[in-house]
Amino acid sequence: MKFCQARLSPPLIGQIVAEASLDAPEEYYRDVYDEYVERRKCLIDGLNRIPGVYSPIPMGAFYTVAKLPIDDSDKFCRWCLEEFNYEGETVMMAPASGFYTTPGAGRNQVRVAYVLKKHDLERALVVLAKALEAYPGRVEDEGL
């Protein structure tokens, strides 16, 4: 029974936090919503300005899946973390292939969250653009 409760019920601390949030003023929720709309706009607009990159506008999440001009998202994400930096910084993304059940799907896509503040997202977009310029597995635009 305890195993079922652990798997099927939200954690107690989460329930306590959720209950406490019910007392927050409506303005708080509006401010948070507006902040994430701005972050989403910053990220999506910035991604779509990078040559060869395409990202649709997500409607119900705080992340997007972007198509990149790369050969393999697993290799690219690993390369960014292990071998690349621009002015001492790099970017961390999740290969989108892990979010698909179809073999080969998402091979040139990454999942990027917009949980960072807007100025940090802007900087990350610069670093991502530089990474794409330098990546040895870059491919030509496939009609993105």
Short mmCIF file of C-alpha atoms in Angstrom, two decimals:
data_model
loop_
_atom_site.label_atom_id
_atom_site.label_comp_id
_atom_site.label_asym_id
_atom_site.label_seq_id
_atom_site.Cartn_x
_atom_site.Cartn_y
_atom_site.Cartn_z
CA MET A 1 0.00 0.00 0.00
CA LYS A 2 2.81 2.46 0.84
CA PHE A 3 4.36 1.81 -2.57
CA CYS A 4 1.06 2.68 -4.26
CA GLN A 5 0.72 5.84 -2.21
CA ALA A 6 4.26 6.85 -3.07
CA ARG A 7 3.64 6.33 -6.78
CA LEU A 8 0.07 7.56 -7.12
CA SER A 9 -0.12 10.49 -4.72
CA PRO A 10 1.59 13.84 -4.94
CA PRO A 11 4.27 14.29 -2.26
CA LEU A 12 3.09 15.83 0.99
CA ILE A 13 5.41 18.82 0.66
CA GLY A 14 3.96 19.49 -2.80
CA GLN A 15 0.45 19.41 -1.38
CA ILE A 16 1.41 21.86 1.37
CA VAL A 17 3.00 24.27 -1.12
CA ALA A 18 0.00 23.99 -3.45
CA GLU A 19 -2.40 24.76 -0.64
CA ALA A 20 -0.36 27.78 0.47
CA SER A 21 -0.29 29.11 -3.10
CA LEU A 22 -4.08 29.35 -3.11
CA ASP A 23 -3.75 32.40 -0.86
CA ALA A 24 -1.51 34.30 -3.29
CA PRO A 25 -3.09 37.42 -4.79
CA GLU A 26 -4.34 37.29 -8.39
CA GLU A 27 -1.72 39.89 -9.35
CA TYR A 28 1.05 37.42 -8.48
CA TYR A 29 -0.29 34.88 -10.98
CA ARG A 30 -0.67 37.53 -13.67
CA ASP A 31 2.92 38.70 -13.13
CA VAL A 32 4.28 35.15 -13.34
CA TYR A 33 2.22 34.46 -16.46
CA ASP A 34 3.40 37.66 -18.14
CA GLU A 35 7.03 36.87 -17.26
CA TYR A 36 6.85 33.45 -18.89
CA VAL A 37 5.12 34.84 -21.98
CA GLU A 38 8.04 37.28 -22.34
CA ARG A 39 10.60 34.53 -21.82
CA ARG A 40 8.86 32.34 -24.41
CA LYS A 41 8.79 35.20 -26.92
CA CYS A 42 12.47 35.93 -26.30
CA LEU A 43 13.48 32.29 -26.79
CA ILE A 44 11.30 31.50 -29.81
CA ASP A 45 12.13 34.75 -31.63
CA GLY A 46 15.82 34.27 -30.87
CA LEU A 47 15.89 30.65 -32.01
CA ASN A 48 14.10 31.47 -35.25
CA ARG A 49 16.63 34.23 -36.01
CA ILE A 50 19.52 31.74 -35.96
CA PRO A 51 20.19 30.51 -39.52
CA GLY A 52 18.85 26.99 -40.07
CA VAL A 53 16.93 26.83 -36.77
CA TYR A 54 13.16 26.50 -36.45
CA SER A 55 10.99 26.40 -33.36
CA PRO A 56 7.20 26.62 -33.23
CA ILE A 57 5.48 28.56 -30.45
CA PRO A 58 4.63 26.16 -27.61
CA MET A 59 1.23 26.78 -26.09
CA GLY A 60 1.22 24.81 -22.85
CA ALA A 61 4.72 24.28 -21.53
CA PHE A 62 7.81 26.18 -20.44
CA TYR A 63 10.02 24.53 -23.04
CA THR A 64 10.15 24.19 -26.80
CA VAL A 65 11.52 21.65 -29.24
CA ALA A 66 13.75 23.30 -31.82
CA LYS A 67 14.95 21.82 -35.10
CA LEU A 68 18.66 22.51 -35.63
CA PRO A 69 20.93 22.13 -38.68
CA ILE A 70 22.87 19.26 -37.06
CA ASP A 71 23.49 15.59 -37.78
CA ASP A 72 22.64 14.19 -34.35
CA SER A 73 21.19 15.94 -31.31
CA ASP A 74 22.73 13.47 -28.85
CA LYS A 75 26.19 14.18 -30.25
CA PHE A 76 25.57 17.93 -30.45
CA CYS A 77 24.35 18.24 -26.87
CA ARG A 78 27.29 16.20 -25.59
CA TRP A 79 29.72 18.23 -27.72
CA CYS A 80 28.33 21.49 -26.31
CA LEU A 81 28.93 20.30 -22.74
CA GLU A 82 32.28 18.58 -23.21
CA GLU A 83 34.10 20.38 -26.01
CA PHE A 84 32.57 23.77 -26.75
CA ASN A 85 32.58 27.11 -25.02
CA TYR A 86 32.17 30.67 -26.15
CA GLU A 87 33.74 33.25 -23.86
CA GLY A 88 33.83 30.63 -21.11
CA GLU A 89 30.16 29.65 -21.45
CA THR A 90 28.18 26.88 -23.09
CA VAL A 91 24.56 25.79 -23.32
CA MET A 92 22.81 22.72 -21.96
CA MET A 93 19.91 21.23 -23.88
CA ALA A 94 18.13 17.89 -23.94
CA PRO A 95 18.29 15.82 -27.13
CA ALA A 96 14.69 15.55 -28.34
CA SER A 97 15.18 11.99 -29.58
CA GLY A 98 14.61 10.80 -26.01
CA PHE A 99 11.08 12.21 -26.08
CA TYR A 100 9.97 10.14 -29.09
CA THR A 101 9.12 6.45 -29.36
CA THR A 102 9.70 6.33 -33.13
CA PRO A 103 13.30 5.36 -33.93
CA GLY A 104 15.15 8.25 -35.60
CA ALA A 105 12.56 10.87 -34.68
CA GLY A 106 14.00 14.01 -33.13
CA ARG A 107 17.53 13.25 -34.30
CA ASN A 108 18.06 16.90 -35.23
CA GLN A 109 15.91 18.44 -32.50
CA VAL A 110 16.63 19.66 -28.98
CA ARG A 111 14.38 20.55 -26.09
CA VAL A 112 15.10 23.95 -24.56
CA ALA A 113 13.39 25.31 -21.46
CA TYR A 114 12.73 28.98 -20.89
CA VAL A 115 13.13 28.91 -17.14
CA LEU A 116 16.03 31.37 -17.16
CA LYS A 117 15.57 35.12 -16.88
CA LYS A 118 15.24 36.94 -20.20
CA HIS A 119 18.79 38.38 -20.20
CA ASP A 120 20.20 34.88 -19.53
CA LEU A 121 18.13 33.46 -22.40
CA GLU A 122 19.47 36.17 -24.70
CA ARG A 123 23.02 35.24 -23.75
CA ALA A 124 22.30 31.52 -24.20
CA LEU A 125 21.00 32.23 -27.71
CA VAL A 126 24.27 33.95 -28.62
CA VAL A 127 26.23 30.98 -27.28
CA LEU A 128 23.97 28.51 -29.15
CA ALA A 129 24.45 30.41 -32.42
CA LYS A 130 28.23 30.28 -31.94
CA ALA A 131 28.03 26.56 -31.13
CA LEU A 132 26.11 25.88 -34.33
CA GLU A 133 28.71 27.81 -36.34
CA ALA A 134 31.53 25.73 -34.82
CA TYR A 135 29.88 22.29 -34.64
CA PRO A 136 31.65 19.79 -36.93
CA GLY A 137 28.38 17.89 -37.56
CA ARG A 138 26.48 20.88 -38.93
CA VAL A 139 24.35 20.03 -41.98
CA GLU A 140 22.92 22.20 -44.71
CA ASP A 141 19.42 23.62 -44.34
CA GLU A 142 16.98 20.80 -45.09
CA GLY A 143 14.02 23.06 -45.73
CA LEU A 144 13.41 24.03 -42.13
#
